[in-house]
Amino acid sequence: MSTNETGRSKKDKTTSIFSRKVDSTKVNLPVIKRWIEEEITAQIPDDDIAAGFIYELIAGEENPDINAIRAQTDDFLGPKESKIFCKKLWKHLLSAQGDKDGLPSELQNFKKVSFKTETVVGIIETGERGMARETAFRSVDRGDLIEILEQVTTHGKL
């Protein structure tokens, strides 16, 4: 296969992904929102608006238009990064609409970690001094705490 055919094959594969419709009513949008926030923050750390804007393009339409999303993300991510981001996003959305809980298979663990993180944060915030906080921490699985600490180390936040 020539390099031209290989390039065309990759383009056709991406185009075929974008040609499939997404029904946002079947998607667990809070999980997608959190994923978008993390992805955009990793690429544009000082931008508080872009992630919300992208999310609204999805949540505001029953059948979001990936071409419109891509055109908007080209402006602040650049064409190459926009294509990569939109491809990941669309894969997650397509996967999520086929799941009974609206969760993309690739983000099943993401949702679990998010829930565990929120639980630990709640314990920290509501736990009283000394023994109450220590008892609260014992109620959380050690593996969960390690996983959350790894997330904080990797992403710099909960």
CSV table of C-alpha atoms in Angstrom, one decimal:
chain,number,residue,atom,x,y,z
A,1,MET,CA,0.0,0.0,0.0
A,2,SER,CA,1.4,3.4,-1.0
A,3,THR,CA,1.8,6.2,1.6
A,4,ASN,CA,-0.9,8.1,-0.2
A,5,GLU,CA,-3.3,5.2,0.2
A,6,THR,CA,-2.3,4.8,3.9
A,7,GLY,CA,-2.9,8.5,4.5
A,8,ARG,CA,-6.3,8.3,2.7
A,9,SER,CA,-7.2,5.2,4.8
A,10,LYS,CA,-6.5,7.1,8.0
A,11,LYS,CA,-8.5,10.1,6.8
A,12,ASP,CA,-11.4,7.8,5.8
A,13,LYS,CA,-11.4,6.2,9.2
A,14,THR,CA,-11.6,9.5,11.0
A,15,THR,CA,-14.2,10.8,8.6
A,16,SER,CA,-16.3,7.6,9.2
A,17,ILE,CA,-16.2,8.2,12.9
A,18,PHE,CA,-17.4,11.8,12.4
A,19,SER,CA,-20.1,10.7,10.1
A,20,ARG,CA,-21.9,8.7,12.9
A,21,LYS,CA,-24.5,10.7,14.8
A,22,VAL,CA,-24.5,11.1,18.5
A,23,ASP,CA,-27.6,11.4,20.6
A,24,SER,CA,-26.5,13.5,23.6
A,25,THR,CA,-29.7,12.5,25.6
A,26,LYS,CA,-28.2,9.0,25.9
A,27,VAL,CA,-24.9,10.3,27.2
A,28,ASN,CA,-23.9,10.8,30.9
A,29,LEU,CA,-23.0,14.5,30.2
A,30,PRO,CA,-21.4,15.2,33.6
A,31,VAL,CA,-18.7,12.6,33.0
A,32,ILE,CA,-18.1,13.9,29.5
A,33,LYS,CA,-17.9,17.5,30.9
A,34,ARG,CA,-15.3,16.4,33.5
A,35,TRP,CA,-13.2,14.7,30.7
A,36,ILE,CA,-13.4,17.8,28.5
A,37,GLU,CA,-12.3,20.0,31.4
A,38,GLU,CA,-9.3,17.8,32.1
A,39,GLU,CA,-8.3,17.5,28.5
A,40,ILE,CA,-8.6,21.2,27.8
A,41,THR,CA,-6.9,22.2,31.0
A,42,ALA,CA,-4.0,19.9,30.1
A,43,GLN,CA,-3.6,21.7,26.8
A,44,ILE,CA,-4.6,25.3,27.8
A,45,PRO,CA,-3.9,25.6,31.6
A,46,ASP,CA,-5.0,29.2,32.0
A,47,ASP,CA,-8.3,28.9,30.0
A,48,ASP,CA,-11.4,28.6,32.1
A,49,ILE,CA,-13.9,29.3,29.3
A,50,ALA,CA,-12.9,26.8,26.4
A,51,ALA,CA,-14.0,23.6,28.2
A,52,GLY,CA,-17.4,25.1,29.2
A,53,PHE,CA,-17.9,26.4,25.6
A,54,ILE,CA,-17.2,22.9,24.1
A,55,TYR,CA,-19.5,21.3,26.6
A,56,GLU,CA,-22.3,23.6,25.7
A,57,LEU,CA,-21.9,22.7,22.0
A,58,ILE,CA,-22.6,19.1,23.0
A,59,ALA,CA,-25.2,19.6,25.8
A,60,GLY,CA,-27.1,22.3,23.9
A,61,GLU,CA,-28.0,20.0,21.0
A,62,GLU,CA,-29.7,16.6,20.9
A,63,ASN,CA,-27.4,15.7,18.0
A,64,PRO,CA,-24.3,17.8,18.3
A,65,ASP,CA,-22.4,18.7,15.1
A,66,ILE,CA,-18.8,17.5,15.3
A,67,ASN,CA,-17.9,19.8,12.4
A,68,ALA,CA,-19.1,22.9,14.3
A,69,ILE,CA,-17.2,21.7,17.4
A,70,ARG,CA,-14.1,21.1,15.4
A,71,ALA,CA,-14.3,24.5,13.7
A,72,GLN,CA,-14.5,26.1,17.2
A,73,THR,CA,-11.7,24.1,18.8
A,74,ASP,CA,-9.4,24.8,15.8
A,75,ASP,CA,-9.3,28.4,17.0
A,76,PHE,CA,-7.9,27.7,20.4
A,77,LEU,CA,-6.2,24.3,20.1
A,78,GLY,CA,-4.9,24.6,16.5
A,79,PRO,CA,-6.0,22.2,13.7
A,80,LYS,CA,-3.8,19.3,14.6
A,81,GLU,CA,-4.7,19.2,18.3
A,82,SER,CA,-8.3,20.0,17.5
A,83,LYS,CA,-8.5,16.9,15.3
A,84,ILE,CA,-7.0,14.7,18.0
A,85,PHE,CA,-9.3,16.1,20.7
A,86,CYS,CA,-12.4,15.9,18.5
A,87,LYS,CA,-11.7,12.3,17.5
A,88,LYS,CA,-11.3,11.3,21.2
A,89,LEU,CA,-14.4,13.2,22.2
A,90,TRP,CA,-16.5,11.7,19.4
A,91,LYS,CA,-15.3,8.1,20.3
A,92,HIS,CA,-16.3,8.8,23.9
A,93,LEU,CA,-19.7,10.1,22.9
A,94,LEU,CA,-20.4,7.2,20.5
A,95,SER,CA,-19.4,4.7,23.1
A,96,ALA,CA,-21.5,6.4,25.8
A,97,GLN,CA,-24.7,6.5,23.8
A,98,GLY,CA,-24.5,2.7,23.5
A,99,ASP,CA,-24.0,2.1,27.2
A,100,LYS,CA,-27.1,1.7,29.5
A,101,ASP,CA,-25.6,4.3,32.0
A,102,GLY,CA,-24.4,6.6,29.2
A,103,LEU,CA,-20.8,6.1,30.1
A,104,PRO,CA,-18.1,5.6,27.5
A,105,SER,CA,-16.3,2.3,28.0
A,106,GLU,CA,-12.9,4.1,28.0
A,107,LEU,CA,-14.1,6.4,30.9
A,108,GLN,CA,-15.7,3.7,33.2
A,109,ASN,CA,-12.7,3.9,35.5
A,110,PHE,CA,-12.6,7.7,35.2
A,111,LYS,CA,-16.2,7.8,36.7
A,112,LYS,CA,-15.2,5.4,39.5
A,113,VAL,CA,-12.1,7.5,40.4
A,114,SER,CA,-14.1,10.7,40.3
A,115,PHE,CA,-16.7,9.3,42.7
A,116,LYS,CA,-14.1,8.0,45.0
A,117,THR,CA,-12.3,11.3,44.9
A,118,GLU,CA,-15.5,13.2,45.8
A,119,THR,CA,-16.0,10.8,48.7
A,120,VAL,CA,-12.6,11.3,50.1
A,121,VAL,CA,-12.8,15.1,49.7
A,122,GLY,CA,-16.2,15.0,51.5
A,123,ILE,CA,-14.6,13.0,54.3
A,124,ILE,CA,-11.7,15.5,54.6
A,125,GLU,CA,-14.0,18.5,54.5
A,126,THR,CA,-16.6,17.2,57.0
A,127,GLY,CA,-14.3,15.2,59.2
A,128,GLU,CA,-13.6,16.7,62.5
A,129,ARG,CA,-10.3,16.9,64.2
A,130,GLY,CA,-8.2,13.9,65.3
A,131,MET,CA,-10.1,10.7,65.8
A,132,ALA,CA,-13.2,11.5,63.6
A,133,ARG,CA,-11.0,12.2,60.6
A,134,GLU,CA,-8.8,9.2,61.2
A,135,THR,CA,-11.9,7.0,61.5
A,136,ALA,CA,-13.3,8.4,58.3
A,137,PHE,CA,-10.1,7.6,56.5
A,138,ARG,CA,-10.3,4.1,57.7
A,139,SER,CA,-13.7,3.7,56.1
A,140,VAL,CA,-12.2,4.4,52.6
A,141,ASP,CA,-10.4,1.6,50.9
A,142,ARG,CA,-6.6,2.0,50.9
A,143,GLY,CA,-6.4,1.2,47.2
A,144,ASP,CA,-8.9,4.0,46.5
A,145,LEU,CA,-6.7,6.4,48.4
A,146,ILE,CA,-3.6,5.4,46.6
A,147,GLU,CA,-5.4,5.7,43.2
A,148,ILE,CA,-6.6,9.2,44.2
A,149,LEU,CA,-3.1,10.3,45.3
A,150,GLU,CA,-1.7,9.0,42.0
A,151,GLN,CA,-4.4,11.1,40.2
A,152,VAL,CA,-3.4,14.2,42.2
A,153,THR,CA,0.3,13.5,41.5
A,154,THR,CA,-0.4,13.1,37.8
A,155,HIS,CA,-2.9,15.9,37.2
A,156,GLY,CA,-2.0,18.2,40.1
A,157,LYS,CA,-5.5,18.3,41.4
A,158,LEU,CA,-8.4,16.1,42.6
